[in-house]
Amino acid sequence: MGSAVEPQEVASGINWRDAKEARPEMNKYIKEFSKDFVGYIEKNYEWPDVGVERLTRMLDYTVPGGKYNRGLLVLWTAIDTCKMKGLNFGSVEKKAVVLAWCVEILQACFLVSDDIMDNSVTRRGKPCWYKVQGVGLDAINDALILESFLFYLIEKYFDGEQYVALMKLFHDVSLKTQMGQMLDTMSEKAKGKEGIFDTFTMKYYTRIIKYKTAFYSFYLPAASALIACGLTSKEVLCGAEEICVAMGIKFQIEDDFLDCYGKPEVIGKVGTDIFDHKCTWLLVMALQMMTKEQRATLEANYGNGIEDKKAEATVKGIYKDLKLEEVYEKQETDSYAECEALINKYSSILPSETFVRLLKKIHKREK
């Protein structure tokens, strides 16, 4: 038998806790939101039929189709916050769904841009948007339209203090993510630059992943839901940020490990961090532990491109000699304890159930 679901969690008859049930419902909502946005543009911007068709096609192609993990985190946080406050989830359900899609639309905006910068070929099992015939670099403008779409939704469904808080939140997290992306791409393009490996410290690495991943993947969904449920105090949001940043860092360290050691058939991709000269947790730890001879070998083989399989094997050999897999396992245990302590620290003002469930989901993950 499945676990019982409390009545307030299924206000509309949808069990948002069940991802398999929730994802099709999410798709229904984005069709509604996209149609509304296109209608607004058509009415207020004297938009021709050809423009309506192009905008509709872009939204349909780039926004739906993901796992919706970030969007579902908005809904789960809202459910738990309502339970904590003794509220009926039905009173905030539509707003939570709107914000779930705002987070997913921002993700789509980033992915459209990232694919161009990375010269990617496929995304979610189909050609990247910029690779679609007739699109090309017009996708840059499309990414900007996607960002405008999410702000349109916030303006339509929120007002007063919530509107101000959400606009500030999304603008702030967008900028933080963009700055993190800048640092990440700088590390990739620094191959051969004198002294570059001296800059790859744990502080530098943590800064990248904190700003590139933690804020928009963890903090943004949680904070959005808290604001929708009326929790807008600095104490509450700062507590949520502290927890989410710690979990975001843990998540990205796991990502780095899986890129190197994960099975492609399980993680769904072939790891490329070593080929791409990425500043990763494994690299930073290796730089702290290795001998001068090992460092010279690593510098000669790191970031040599995907064609040089021998160079990748050499780097992985150094990682093995340093027993980084054992170091990683200790890090997994320590980071779990750190996150758990933060959740307990703020349990009186935040829905700890949300964060405990999320922590268990990401801990020791294999994909």
GROMACS .gro file of N, CA, C and O in nm, residues 219 226 231-242 345-346 348-350:
model
   76
  219TYR      N    1   1.731   2.708  -0.380
  219TYR     CA    2   1.675   2.821  -0.305
  219TYR      C    3   1.555   2.884  -0.374
  219TYR      O    4   1.453   2.913  -0.310
  226LEU      N    5   0.759   2.971  -0.013
  226LEU     CA    6   0.746   3.037   0.116
  226LEU      C    7   0.677   3.172   0.102
  226LEU      O    8   0.588   3.208   0.181
  231LEU      N    9   0.525   3.371   0.399
  231LEU     CA   10   0.645   3.377   0.482
  231LEU      C   11   0.752   3.459   0.408
  231LEU      O   12   0.823   3.407   0.323
  232THR      N   13   0.760   3.585   0.441
  232THR     CA   14   0.848   3.675   0.367
  232THR      C   15   0.953   3.743   0.456
  232THR      O   16   1.027   3.828   0.409
  233SER      N   17   0.961   3.703   0.583
  233SER     CA   18   1.054   3.771   0.673
  233SER      C   19   1.198   3.737   0.635
  233SER      O   20   1.228   3.632   0.578
  234LYS      N   21   1.287   3.826   0.669
  234LYS     CA   22   1.429   3.807   0.640
  234LYS      C   23   1.482   3.683   0.710
  234LYS      O   24   1.561   3.607   0.653
  235GLU      N   25   1.437   3.659   0.833
  235GLU     CA   26   1.483   3.544   0.910
  235GLU      C   27   1.448   3.413   0.839
  235GLU      O   28   1.531   3.322   0.828
  236VAL      N   29   1.325   3.404   0.789
  236VAL     CA   30   1.279   3.283   0.722
  236VAL      C   31   1.356   3.261   0.592
  236VAL      O   32   1.406   3.151   0.565
  237LEU      N   33   1.366   3.364   0.509
  237LEU     CA   34   1.431   3.349   0.379
  237LEU      C   35   1.581   3.325   0.392
  237LEU      O   36   1.639   3.248   0.315
  238CYS      N   37   1.644   3.388   0.491
  238CYS     CA   38   1.787   3.364   0.511
  238CYS      C   39   1.812   3.222   0.561
  238CYS      O   40   1.911   3.158   0.523
  239GLY      N   41   1.721   3.171   0.645
  239GLY     CA   42   1.733   3.033   0.689
  239GLY      C   43   1.719   2.935   0.574
  239GLY      O   44   1.795   2.840   0.562
  240ALA      N   45   1.620   2.962   0.489
  240ALA     CA   46   1.600   2.876   0.371
  240ALA      C   47   1.722   2.882   0.280
  240ALA      O   48   1.765   2.779   0.224
  241GLU      N   49   1.779   3.001   0.263
  241GLU     CA   50   1.897   3.015   0.178
  241GLU      C   51   2.015   2.935   0.232
  241GLU      O   52   2.084   2.866   0.157
  242GLU      N   53   2.035   2.939   0.364
  242GLU     CA   54   2.148   2.867   0.424
  242GLU      C   55   2.134   2.716   0.400
  242GLU      O   56   2.230   2.648   0.362
  345LYS      N   57   1.824   2.334   1.284
  345LYS     CA   58   1.844   2.470   1.336
  345LYS      C   59   1.724   2.559   1.307
  345LYS      O   60   1.687   2.643   1.390
  346TYR      N   61   1.664   2.542   1.189
  346TYR     CA   62   1.554   2.630   1.148
  346TYR      C   63   1.417   2.561   1.149
  346TYR      O   64   1.322   2.610   1.089
  348SER      N   65   1.187   2.543   1.360
  348SER     CA   66   1.076   2.616   1.423
  348SER      C   67   1.013   2.719   1.330
  348SER      O   68   0.900   2.762   1.352
  349ILE      N   69   1.084   2.758   1.223
  349ILE     CA   70   1.031   2.862   1.134
  349ILE      C   71   1.019   2.816   0.989
  349ILE      O   72   0.963   2.887   0.905
  350LEU      N   73   1.071   2.696   0.958
  350LEU     CA   74   1.066   2.645   0.820
  350LEU      C   75   1.006   2.505   0.818
  350LEU      O   76   1.017   2.431   0.917
   0.00000   0.00000   0.00000
